[in-house]
Each structure stands twice: as C-alpha cells, then as structure tokens.
Amino acid sequence: MFRKFYLLFGLLTLGTVAFGQYRGWSLDTIDQVKNVPKSVRDNPGSYRSVYSSYHHYTGGK
Amino acid sequence: MSAGTPPLSAPPPKPQVRALNCPKCGAGITLRTFGQAETVVCESCRCILDAKDPNLAILQQFEIKTSHVQPLIPLGTRGKLRGTDYEVIGFERRHSTLEGITYPWHEYVLFNPYKGFRYLSEYNGHWNDISICKELPMVGGGMLSGTSASPNYLGEVYAHFQTSDANTDFVLGEFPWQVRVGERAVVTDYVHPPRVLSSEKMDKEVTWSVGEYMYGREIWDTFKLPGSAPEAEGVYENQPSPVTTNVKGIWAIFILFAILLAGLMMGFDFTARKEQVFEQTYHWERATALGESSFVTDVFELKGGPSTVQVKSWAPVSNEWLYLNYALINQDTGRAWDFGREISYYSGYDSDGSWSEGSRNDTVVIPSVPSGHYYLRIEPEVDPAVRAISYSVQLTRDVPVFGIYGIAVVALLLPPLLISFRWYTFERSRWSESDHPPMQISGLNVNSEDDD
C-alpha cells in the first residue's frame, strides 16, 4: 500500500516539476499589477512601485 | 487444517472424562486428555500427580509464592484456533531473570483429541500460538546443535534473539510432560516476525517449537472470553512490525525517482533557450538626479509560451548600497511584474579578521511571463554616500530554475525517511530487549514482507 502511494506520489512530484519547468515556474515571488496605464511609457514618474522608499540596509558588520 | 476433525463445539464427550480424587487432599481431579497427559495438578493442594498412574501418585507438592496466580483463559475453555477446536487443559507460569530483573510469562496447554497438543504463551499482553516443530531446524546445511548462527526452518531464516534460563514457578491442570515447579530449562529464541523458533534444553533433551504472534483480541475472539484483552506493553520479540513495506524497496524507488529527476533537470537545462532579450548599463550621478529618477527602457519582445525571465543586476558597490525598483511591464496588456532588488556589499577588517557580506550581483527569476512586447521601468535609489555609480541590467528569457529540483528531492526523500524512521524505532525497541542491542543489529533483515 505504501509502495503504491509512494510510486504515485513520486510520479506526481516528477510530473509537477516537469509541468512547472515547462510553464516557467520560479521560486521567487513577484507581485503582479494589472492595467498599468500606457502613459507610464511616456511618464515613468506616474507609476510608483510598491517597493519604492523601501527601508534599506545601511550598515555592514 | 480441520478437515475431517469433529468439532468440539458439539456436546463434549462426557463418558471419556475421568473424574478422580487427589490422593493427598481428596479434592476432585478432572482429566480432559483421555490419558494422554503425563501429569495433572490438584488445584486444591497444589500436588503434581502422575496422570499415567491409576492411583495418581504424588510427584511433587508446591507452594504458591505469590498470593494469586490466575490464568487469563480458565482451564476447560474451548475455542477454535486456526480451524481446529482446542480446550485449555493446562497453565504454567515461568520466569527468566536477566540482570536482576524477573520477567514472568504464562503458558497455556491446549488439547484436541485428534490433533494433540498446542500451546499459547502470553507476556505483557503479547500472545504466541506455539506448536512443536515438525522437523529439526537446519543451519549451514546441517542440523542446528547449539545456540549460534541463524537457523533455517521450513525455508525461513531466523535471527538469534535471546538465550535465557526459564524457571517454572506455578502449574495448573494437565501437561503432556513431567512438569515440576522449580524445573529449569535453557531457552533460546530465534525470530523471523511474526514467527519465533525456540529451543528448550533441559538436561540432555532439546525441544524445538515454533510460535506465531497473535494479538490479544484474537485470543479473546477465539475463546469467547469476557471483556477485552489486556493491552500489550512494549514491543515483543516476534511482534509484526507496523511497517509492512519493504523499506529497501522504497529506497530503490527513491533512487529511481532521483535518476529520473536528474534526467528531467538535464533535459530542461539542455532545451532551455536561455535567450538574452535585454542588456544595458546605466550611469547615475547625484548631481544630475535631482528630479524624477525613474526611467523606462526600450521595448523588447518575449517570444514563445509562458516562461521564466531572469533579471540580473550588477553594480560595483563597496560599503554602500543601490536599490532598484523594477517593473516589467507588458506594453500590450498593461500587466506588470513589480519588484525591488537591493545590491549591497560591505567588507572590512576587525579583531576577528577580514569580513564581508552582501554581493555586487543580484538575480531574480520572474515566473511564467507570457510572450509579448515588454519594457522595464527602473527607479534607482542610491546610498546617500554615493556620488555616482554605474549599474547594469540583463534580462534572459527561459532559464531553468534548479531550486525546484531541490524541493522535489526533499519531497521525494520525506516518505522513505519517515518509513525508515518508523521501521527503525520499532526494530530498535524490539532488539533492545535481546542479546543483541540495537548497535549490533548489522545482520538484521531490513526486508519485511511487502503488503502489496
């Protein structure tokens, strides 16, 4: 029973990996924004990234 | 097994039960074995009597050291065991003393007038159905004479588990041998779960028996006993492992999956286009960056189906940082992937020696970006200490993501690890009670019977 489960699990895992690679999955999480106005191309300042004014690391050790 | 055997569930053959009296105390003695027993015990005065003697000669009288010894299956109880009706006719308590600790167990003598004797043993709720071996176990092509090695019985190889002295300290009912309280035998157990092969050496006589593990509930069902069986404590020497899967087989499947995964990885890596679609170096100067710092790149095309887009950023930072707000924008649909990347690199020297942290490179992979015409909006933010800096941005389409394979390997590893851990903890408990503690079980058979 366990062997059958593991065979199925393994095949599903391999299948998921293959599908993910085919579809271009990534481990990085990137935010998506819809309907960005075309005017951004002419006026980049009209778009503000959610990451702007990010609090930066300013030191070393 | 019971074909042609008249069931005992029918009315018992009353005329064949002999009712006699104890020559010591006069209490009634019932013989249930039709003269096949060697000894019978008077329940009243604890005299062991010669069952073969018409006058029931007294062989031994013993005293009960403990106040109360009660068989869990009362004498005279009948039940169908493996298709044959048996009656419980005898009961004895035995014990072994190991490292100053006494381990008592109980044995029951079962009888069927057509099949003969059979035995049940019980220790801490663990039961065994025992019968005398039909042939002598073999080892190394010859018959087993000592307590060494791994005997082979009926094609199964048994592992030595334990050798100990067994002392009889209480008896009740009838026995097919000359039983005595205080008698001592050297018992050697070999296991091949769910079976146990035992040799019992008394004087110069060696008796081989084979037992098969039974659960208490099976005994209760067999003999229709009231209540429920006592819970089994711990792991018994021949108790079947809850892991019925072939552990080695699972690891073999894992290796197969790992090879397939490596093949997938090489295949996708080989076929990935790794197409560089954009590359540009920019220069930033604080003196000229007083106004809006964001800008957009030229439009570039991503072809084919949805795929990864890798964005690589590089800047020659040293004890400073550069932060790039990115938006990969689809000119046709207005859909954008919004992300920020920090490039920072710090280094120095202190009492511990030289140190460094961070990197002048940064890489991020955007997932599943469809084909279309895109441009990047870039908004740099720069360390206040920096007056001018150059940085480069490179976009590559359809790059393999190897981290997915790492996750897959971990996922594929989990089931074999879990089943191996479960198997190991159970076997460790089993063998911790043996003459071969867990650190020395190199000869242990990893293969258990598969449930498939």
Coordinates of C-alpha atoms in Angstrom, one line a residue:
Chain A
M1 CA 0.0 0.0 0.0
F2 CA 2.8 2.4 1.0
R3 CA 4.8 1.4 -2.1
K4 CA 1.8 2.2 -4.3
F5 CA 1.3 5.5 -2.5
Y6 CA 5.0 6.4 -2.9
L7 CA 5.0 5.5 -6.6
L8 CA 2.0 7.7 -7.2
F9 CA 3.5 10.5 -5.0
G10 CA 6.8 10.3 -6.8
L11 CA 5.2 10.3 -10.2
L12 CA 3.1 13.3 -9.2
T13 CA 6.2 15.1 -7.9
L14 CA 8.1 14.5 -11.1
G15 CA 5.1 15.5 -13.2
T16 CA 4.7 18.7 -11.2
V17 CA 8.4 19.5 -11.7
A18 CA 8.2 18.9 -15.4
F19 CA 5.0 20.9 -15.7
G20 CA 6.4 23.7 -13.6
Q21 CA 9.6 23.9 -15.7
Y22 CA 7.5 23.8 -18.9
R23 CA 5.3 26.6 -17.6
G24 CA 8.2 28.6 -16.3
W25 CA 7.6 28.4 -12.5
S26 CA 10.0 30.2 -10.3
L27 CA 10.8 30.1 -6.5
D28 CA 10.8 33.9 -6.4
T29 CA 7.6 35.7 -5.5
I30 CA 6.9 38.7 -7.7
D31 CA 3.9 41.0 -7.3
Q32 CA 1.7 41.5 -10.3
V33 CA -0.1 44.6 -11.2
K34 CA -2.9 44.8 -13.7
N35 CA -3.9 47.6 -16.0
V36 CA -0.8 49.7 -15.8
P37 CA -1.6 52.8 -18.0
K38 CA 0.2 53.2 -21.2
S39 CA 1.2 56.7 -20.2
V40 CA 3.9 55.2 -18.0
R41 CA 6.0 54.7 -21.1
D42 CA 6.0 58.5 -21.6
N43 CA 5.9 59.5 -18.0
P44 CA 7.7 56.9 -15.8
G45 CA 7.2 59.0 -12.7
S46 CA 3.4 58.5 -12.9
Y47 CA 3.9 54.9 -11.8
R48 CA 5.0 54.2 -8.3
S49 CA 6.3 50.8 -7.4
V50 CA 5.0 49.3 -4.2
Y51 CA 8.7 48.8 -3.3
S52 CA 9.8 52.4 -3.6
S53 CA 11.0 54.1 -0.5
Y54 CA 11.9 50.6 0.8
H55 CA 13.8 50.8 4.0
H56 CA 17.4 50.0 3.0
Y57 CA 20.1 48.2 4.9
T58 CA 22.7 50.8 5.6
G59 CA 25.4 49.2 7.6
G60 CA 27.9 46.4 7.5
K61 CA 29.1 44.2 10.3
Chain B
M1 CA -6.5 -27.9 8.6
S2 CA -9.5 -29.0 10.4
A3 CA -10.9 -31.1 7.5
G4 CA -12.3 -34.3 8.9
T5 CA -12.0 -33.2 12.5
P6 CA -15.1 -33.4 14.5
P7 CA -15.7 -30.0 16.2
L8 CA -15.5 -29.8 19.9
S9 CA -18.3 -27.2 19.9
A10 CA -20.6 -30.2 19.8
P11 CA -21.5 -31.6 23.3
P12 CA -18.3 -32.7 24.9
P13 CA -17.6 -36.5 25.1
K14 CA -18.6 -36.8 28.7
P15 CA -18.0 -40.6 29.1
Q16 CA -14.3 -40.1 28.3
V17 CA -13.6 -37.5 31.1
R18 CA -12.3 -39.3 34.1
A19 CA -13.2 -37.9 37.5
L20 CA -10.8 -38.9 40.1
N21 CA -9.8 -37.7 43.6
C22 CA -6.5 -36.3 44.8
P23 CA -4.7 -38.9 46.9
K24 CA -3.4 -36.0 49.1
C25 CA -6.5 -33.9 49.8
G26 CA -9.3 -35.8 48.3
A27 CA -10.3 -33.0 46.0
G28 CA -11.9 -33.9 42.7
I29 CA -9.4 -34.2 39.7
T30 CA -10.7 -34.0 36.2
L31 CA -8.7 -35.5 33.4
R32 CA -9.5 -34.0 30.0
T33 CA -6.9 -35.6 27.8
F34 CA -8.1 -39.1 27.7
G35 CA -5.0 -40.4 29.2
Q36 CA -2.6 -38.5 27.0
A37 CA -1.3 -36.2 29.8
E38 CA 1.8 -37.1 31.8
T39 CA 1.0 -35.1 34.9
V40 CA -2.0 -33.3 36.4
V41 CA -2.1 -30.8 39.2
C42 CA -4.5 -30.7 42.0
E43 CA -6.0 -27.3 42.2
S44 CA -6.7 -27.6 45.9
C45 CA -3.5 -28.8 47.4
R46 CA -1.0 -28.0 44.6
C47 CA 0.1 -31.6 44.3
I48 CA 1.5 -32.6 40.9
L49 CA 0.2 -36.1 40.3
D50 CA 1.2 -38.8 37.8
A51 CA -1.7 -38.8 35.3
K52 CA -0.5 -42.2 33.9
D53 CA -0.8 -43.8 37.3
P54 CA -4.3 -45.1 38.0
N55 CA -3.8 -44.1 41.6
L56 CA -2.5 -40.6 40.7
A57 CA 0.8 -41.0 42.6
I58 CA 2.0 -37.7 44.1
L59 CA 5.1 -36.5 42.2
Q60 CA 5.5 -33.1 43.8
Q61 CA 3.7 -30.6 46.1
F62 CA 4.5 -27.0 45.8
E63 CA 3.5 -23.8 47.5
I64 CA 2.4 -20.7 45.7
K65 CA 4.9 -17.9 46.4
T66 CA 2.6 -15.3 45.1
S67 CA -0.9 -14.8 46.6
H68 CA -2.8 -15.0 43.4
V69 CA -1.9 -16.6 40.0
Q70 CA -4.9 -16.8 37.8
P71 CA -4.9 -17.9 34.2
L72 CA -6.4 -15.3 31.8
I73 CA -8.0 -18.2 30.0
P74 CA -9.7 -20.5 32.5
L75 CA -9.0 -24.2 32.3
G76 CA -11.7 -26.1 30.3
T77 CA -12.3 -23.1 28.0
R78 CA -12.7 -24.2 24.4
G79 CA -12.1 -22.3 21.2
K80 CA -11.4 -22.7 17.5
L81 CA -7.8 -21.9 16.8
R82 CA -6.7 -21.9 13.2
G83 CA -9.7 -24.0 12.3
T84 CA -9.3 -26.6 15.0
D85 CA -11.2 -26.8 18.3
Y86 CA -9.0 -26.9 21.3
E87 CA -9.6 -27.0 25.0
V88 CA -7.3 -25.3 27.5
I89 CA -6.1 -28.0 29.9
G90 CA -3.0 -26.7 31.5
F91 CA -1.4 -23.5 32.6
E92 CA 2.0 -22.7 33.9
R93 CA 3.9 -19.5 34.9
R94 CA 7.5 -19.3 34.1
H95 CA 10.1 -16.6 34.5
S96 CA 13.6 -15.6 33.4
T97 CA 15.9 -13.4 35.5
L98 CA 18.1 -11.1 33.5
E99 CA 20.4 -8.6 35.1
G100 CA 18.5 -8.9 38.3
I101 CA 15.1 -8.3 36.7
T102 CA 12.5 -11.0 36.7
Y103 CA 10.4 -11.4 33.5
P104 CA 7.4 -13.7 34.1
W105 CA 5.3 -15.1 31.3
H106 CA 2.4 -17.6 31.1
E107 CA 1.9 -20.7 29.0
Y108 CA -1.3 -22.5 28.3
V109 CA -1.6 -26.1 27.2
L110 CA -4.3 -26.7 24.6
F111 CA -5.6 -30.1 23.6
N112 CA -7.6 -31.6 20.8
P113 CA -8.1 -35.4 20.9
Y114 CA -7.4 -35.7 17.2
K115 CA -4.7 -33.1 16.7
G116 CA -2.9 -33.4 20.0
F117 CA -1.3 -30.6 22.0
R118 CA -0.7 -27.0 21.2
Y119 CA 0.4 -24.1 23.3
L120 CA -0.2 -20.4 23.9
S121 CA 2.2 -18.1 25.6
E122 CA 1.5 -14.7 26.9
Y123 CA 3.9 -11.9 28.0
N124 CA 2.7 -8.4 28.8
G125 CA -0.3 -8.8 26.5
H126 CA 1.7 -10.4 23.7
W127 CA 0.5 -13.8 22.7
N128 CA 2.0 -16.6 20.7
D129 CA 0.5 -19.7 19.2
I130 CA 3.1 -22.4 19.6
S131 CA 3.4 -25.9 18.3
I132 CA 6.2 -28.4 18.3
C133 CA 8.5 -28.3 15.2
K134 CA 7.7 -30.9 12.6
E135 CA 11.4 -31.2 11.7
L136 CA 14.7 -30.1 13.2
P137 CA 15.8 -26.6 12.1
M138 CA 18.9 -26.5 9.8
V139 CA 21.9 -24.3 9.8
G140 CA 24.8 -24.3 7.3
G141 CA 23.5 -27.5 5.7
G142 CA 23.4 -29.4 9.0
M143 CA 21.0 -29.7 11.9
L144 CA 21.3 -27.0 14.4
S145 CA 23.1 -28.1 17.6
G146 CA 23.9 -25.0 19.5
T147 CA 22.6 -21.5 20.1
S148 CA 24.6 -19.8 17.4
A149 CA 24.0 -18.6 13.9
S150 CA 20.7 -18.3 12.1
P151 CA 18.7 -21.5 11.8
N152 CA 16.6 -22.2 8.8
Y153 CA 13.2 -23.8 9.4
L154 CA 10.8 -24.6 6.6
G155 CA 12.7 -22.2 4.3
E156 CA 12.7 -19.3 6.7
V157 CA 15.9 -17.9 8.2
Y158 CA 15.6 -16.9 11.9
A159 CA 17.9 -14.5 13.8
H160 CA 19.1 -15.3 17.3
F161 CA 17.3 -13.1 19.7
Q162 CA 17.9 -14.3 23.2
T163 CA 19.1 -17.1 25.4
S164 CA 18.0 -17.3 28.9
D165 CA 17.0 -19.6 31.8
A166 CA 13.3 -20.4 32.1
N167 CA 12.1 -21.4 35.6
T168 CA 8.7 -22.8 36.2
D169 CA 7.1 -21.4 39.4
F170 CA 3.5 -22.3 39.1
V171 CA 1.5 -25.0 37.3
L172 CA -2.2 -25.9 37.0
G173 CA -4.1 -28.6 35.1
E174 CA -2.7 -31.3 32.8
F175 CA 0.6 -31.5 31.0
P176 CA 2.0 -33.8 28.3
W177 CA 5.3 -33.9 30.1
Q178 CA 6.6 -34.5 33.6
V179 CA 6.2 -30.9 34.8
R180 CA 7.7 -29.8 38.0
V181 CA 7.7 -26.5 39.8
G182 CA 11.2 -25.3 40.1
E183 CA 12.4 -27.0 36.9
R184 CA 14.8 -25.0 34.9
A185 CA 15.5 -25.0 31.1
V186 CA 17.7 -23.1 28.8
V187 CA 15.5 -21.4 26.3
T188 CA 16.9 -19.9 23.1
D189 CA 14.7 -17.8 20.9
Y190 CA 15.2 -17.1 17.2
V191 CA 12.9 -14.7 15.4
H192 CA 11.5 -14.2 12.0
P193 CA 8.5 -12.0 12.7
P194 CA 5.7 -12.9 13.1
R195 CA 7.3 -16.3 14.0
V196 CA 9.6 -17.3 16.7
L197 CA 11.6 -20.5 16.8
S198 CA 12.5 -21.7 20.3
S199 CA 14.8 -24.4 21.6
E200 CA 14.3 -25.5 25.1
K201 CA 17.1 -27.6 26.6
M202 CA 16.5 -29.5 29.8
D203 CA 19.2 -31.9 30.8
K204 CA 20.2 -33.6 27.5
E205 CA 16.8 -33.2 25.9
V206 CA 16.2 -30.3 23.4
T207 CA 12.7 -29.5 22.3
W208 CA 12.1 -27.2 19.3
S209 CA 8.9 -25.3 18.9
V210 CA 7.7 -22.6 16.5
G211 CA 5.3 -19.9 17.5
E212 CA 3.4 -17.3 15.6
Y213 CA 2.4 -13.9 17.1
M214 CA -1.2 -13.4 18.0
Y215 CA -2.9 -10.3 19.2
G216 CA -4.9 -10.4 22.4
R217 CA -8.1 -9.6 20.7
E218 CA -7.7 -12.7 18.5
I219 CA -7.3 -14.8 21.6
W220 CA -10.4 -13.2 23.1
D221 CA -12.3 -13.9 20.0
T222 CA -11.1 -17.5 19.8
F223 CA -12.1 -18.4 23.3
K224 CA -15.1 -16.1 23.6
L225 CA -13.6 -14.5 26.7
P226 CA -15.5 -11.8 28.5
G227 CA -14.2 -8.2 28.4
S228 CA -11.3 -7.2 26.4
A229 CA -7.7 -8.5 26.2
P230 CA -5.1 -6.6 28.3
E231 CA -3.2 -4.0 26.3
A232 CA 0.1 -5.2 25.0
E233 CA 3.0 -3.4 26.6
G234 CA 6.1 -2.6 24.6
V235 CA 7.4 -4.4 21.5
Y236 CA 7.7 -8.2 21.7
E237 CA 10.5 -10.2 20.1
N238 CA 8.4 -11.6 17.2
Q239 CA 5.7 -8.9 17.0
P240 CA 5.0 -8.0 13.4
S241 CA 6.3 -4.5 12.6
P242 CA 3.7 -1.9 11.8
V243 CA 5.9 -1.2 8.8
T244 CA 4.8 -3.9 6.3
T245 CA 6.5 -2.2 3.4
N246 CA 9.8 -3.3 2.0
V247 CA 12.0 -0.4 3.2
K248 CA 14.9 -1.3 0.9
G249 CA 12.4 -1.4 -2.0
I250 CA 11.2 2.1 -1.1
W251 CA 14.7 3.4 -1.2
A252 CA 15.3 1.7 -4.5
I253 CA 12.2 3.6 -5.8
F254 CA 13.6 6.8 -4.4
I255 CA 16.9 6.2 -6.3
L256 CA 14.9 5.6 -9.5
F257 CA 13.0 8.9 -9.0
A258 CA 16.2 10.7 -8.2
I259 CA 17.7 9.5 -11.5
L260 CA 14.5 10.5 -13.4
L261 CA 14.6 13.9 -11.7
A262 CA 18.3 14.3 -12.7
G263 CA 17.3 13.4 -16.3
L264 CA 14.5 15.9 -16.2
M265 CA 16.9 18.6 -14.9
M266 CA 19.5 17.9 -17.6
G267 CA 16.8 17.7 -20.3
F268 CA 15.2 21.0 -19.3
D269 CA 18.6 22.6 -18.9
F270 CA 19.6 21.4 -22.3
T271 CA 16.4 22.5 -24.0
A272 CA 16.1 25.9 -22.2
R273 CA 16.6 28.7 -24.6
K274 CA 18.4 31.0 -22.1
E275 CA 17.8 33.8 -24.6
Q276 CA 19.2 37.2 -23.6
V277 CA 16.5 39.7 -24.5
F278 CA 17.9 42.9 -22.9
E279 CA 21.1 44.2 -21.6
Q280 CA 22.0 47.7 -20.7
T281 CA 24.4 49.6 -18.5
Y282 CA 23.3 52.8 -16.8
H283 CA 25.1 55.6 -15.1
W284 CA 23.7 57.5 -12.2
E285 CA 25.1 60.8 -10.8
R286 CA 23.7 62.6 -7.8
A287 CA 24.4 66.0 -9.4
T288 CA 22.0 65.2 -12.3
A289 CA 19.5 63.2 -10.4
L290 CA 17.7 66.0 -8.6
G291 CA 14.4 65.4 -10.4
E292 CA 12.5 62.2 -11.2
S293 CA 14.9 59.3 -11.1
S294 CA 12.7 56.7 -12.8
F295 CA 13.0 55.9 -16.5
V296 CA 11.9 53.2 -18.9
T297 CA 13.9 51.0 -21.2
D298 CA 13.4 50.3 -24.9
V299 CA 10.7 47.7 -25.8
F300 CA 11.9 44.2 -26.2
E301 CA 10.0 41.1 -27.3
L302 CA 9.5 37.9 -25.4
K303 CA 8.6 35.0 -27.8
G304 CA 7.1 31.6 -27.2
G305 CA 5.0 30.3 -24.4
P306 CA 5.0 31.4 -20.8
S307 CA 8.5 31.1 -19.4
T308 CA 10.8 32.4 -16.8
V309 CA 12.5 35.7 -17.1
Q310 CA 15.7 36.2 -15.2
V311 CA 16.7 39.8 -14.2
K312 CA 20.4 40.2 -13.3
S313 CA 21.6 43.4 -11.8
W314 CA 25.2 44.3 -11.1
A315 CA 26.8 47.4 -9.5
P316 CA 30.3 48.0 -8.2
V317 CA 29.2 48.9 -4.7
S318 CA 31.6 48.9 -1.9
N319 CA 30.4 49.5 1.6
E320 CA 27.3 51.1 0.1
W321 CA 24.0 50.1 -1.4
L322 CA 22.0 50.5 -4.5
Y323 CA 18.3 49.8 -4.6
L324 CA 16.5 49.3 -7.9
N325 CA 12.7 49.4 -8.1
Y326 CA 11.8 47.4 -11.2
A327 CA 8.5 46.9 -13.1
L328 CA 8.5 44.6 -16.1
I329 CA 5.5 46.0 -18.0
N330 CA 3.7 44.3 -20.9
Q331 CA 3.1 47.1 -23.3
D332 CA 0.1 45.4 -24.9
T333 CA -1.8 44.3 -21.9
G334 CA -0.7 46.7 -19.2
R335 CA 0.2 43.8 -16.9
A336 CA 3.3 44.5 -14.8
W337 CA 5.6 42.5 -12.5
D338 CA 6.7 44.7 -9.7
F339 CA 9.7 44.0 -7.6
G340 CA 12.6 45.7 -5.9
R341 CA 16.2 44.5 -5.6
E342 CA 19.0 45.6 -3.4
I343 CA 22.6 45.4 -4.3
S344 CA 24.9 46.0 -1.4
Y345 CA 28.3 44.9 -0.5
Y346 CA 30.1 45.5 2.8
S347 CA 33.6 44.5 3.8
G348 CA 36.1 45.4 6.5
Y349 CA 38.6 44.2 9.0
D350 CA 38.2 43.8 12.7
S351 CA 39.6 41.7 15.6
D352 CA 38.2 38.5 14.1
G353 CA 39.9 39.2 10.8
S354 CA 38.5 40.4 7.5
W355 CA 34.8 40.1 6.8
S356 CA 32.4 40.7 4.0
E357 CA 28.7 40.4 3.4
G358 CA 26.3 41.0 0.5
S359 CA 27.1 40.8 -3.1
R360 CA 27.6 43.1 -6.1
N361 CA 25.3 40.8 -8.1
D362 CA 21.6 40.1 -7.7
T363 CA 19.5 37.7 -9.6
V364 CA 15.7 37.2 -9.6
V365 CA 13.6 35.0 -11.7
I366 CA 10.1 36.1 -12.7
P367 CA 7.8 33.2 -13.1
S368 CA 5.5 32.4 -16.1
V369 CA 5.9 35.5 -18.2
P370 CA 3.8 35.2 -21.3
S371 CA 5.0 36.3 -24.7
G372 CA 4.6 39.9 -25.8
H373 CA 6.3 43.3 -26.0
Y374 CA 7.8 44.5 -22.8
Y375 CA 9.8 47.3 -21.3
L376 CA 11.3 47.8 -17.9
R377 CA 10.6 50.8 -15.6
I378 CA 13.6 51.3 -13.4
E379 CA 13.7 53.6 -10.4
P380 CA 17.1 53.6 -8.7
E381 CA 17.6 54.6 -5.1
V382 CA 21.2 55.1 -4.1
D383 CA 23.2 55.2 -0.9
P384 CA 23.5 58.9 0.2
A385 CA 27.3 58.5 0.3
V386 CA 27.5 57.6 -3.3
R387 CA 28.0 60.5 -5.8
A388 CA 28.0 58.4 -9.0
I389 CA 27.6 54.8 -9.8
S390 CA 27.2 52.6 -12.9
Y391 CA 25.0 49.6 -12.9
S392 CA 23.9 47.1 -15.5
V393 CA 20.7 45.2 -16.0
Q394 CA 20.4 42.0 -18.0
L395 CA 17.2 40.0 -18.9
T396 CA 17.3 36.4 -20.0
R397 CA 14.3 34.5 -21.0
D398 CA 13.6 30.8 -20.4
V399 CA 16.2 29.9 -17.8
P400 CA 15.9 26.7 -15.7
V401 CA 15.1 27.0 -12.0
F402 CA 17.2 24.4 -10.2
G403 CA 15.6 25.2 -6.8
I404 CA 12.5 23.4 -7.9
Y405 CA 14.6 20.2 -8.2
G406 CA 15.9 20.7 -4.7
I407 CA 12.4 20.9 -3.4
A408 CA 11.4 17.8 -5.4
V409 CA 14.3 15.9 -3.9
V410 CA 13.3 16.9 -0.4
A411 CA 9.7 15.9 -1.1
L412 CA 10.8 12.5 -2.6
L413 CA 13.0 11.9 0.4
L414 CA 10.4 12.5 3.0
P415 CA 8.3 9.3 2.6
P416 CA 11.4 7.0 2.7
L417 CA 12.8 8.8 5.6
L418 CA 9.6 8.6 7.6
I419 CA 9.0 4.9 6.9
S420 CA 12.6 4.2 7.7
F421 CA 12.4 6.1 10.9
R422 CA 9.2 4.3 11.9
W423 CA 10.8 0.9 11.0
Y424 CA 14.0 1.7 12.9
T425 CA 12.3 2.9 16.1
F426 CA 10.1 -0.2 16.1
E427 CA 13.1 -2.6 15.5
R428 CA 15.2 -0.7 18.0
S429 CA 12.5 -1.3 20.6
R430 CA 12.3 -5.0 19.6
W431 CA 16.1 -5.6 19.7
S432 CA 16.8 -3.5 22.8
E433 CA 15.3 -6.5 24.8
S434 CA 17.6 -9.0 23.0
D435 CA 21.1 -10.3 23.5
H436 CA 22.0 -8.1 20.5
P437 CA 21.3 -4.5 21.5
P438 CA 20.5 -2.0 18.6
M439 CA 24.1 -1.0 18.0
Q440 CA 24.9 -4.6 17.0
I441 CA 22.0 -5.4 14.7
S442 CA 24.0 -5.3 11.5
G443 CA 22.6 -8.7 10.5
L444 CA 19.1 -7.5 10.9
N445 CA 16.9 -8.2 7.9
V446 CA 15.7 -4.8 6.6
N447 CA 13.3 -6.5 4.3
S448 CA 9.9 -7.1 5.8
E449 CA 7.0 -8.6 4.0
D450 CA 5.5 -6.2 1.5
D451 CA 1.9 -5.5 1.8
D452 CA 1.4 -5.2 -2.0

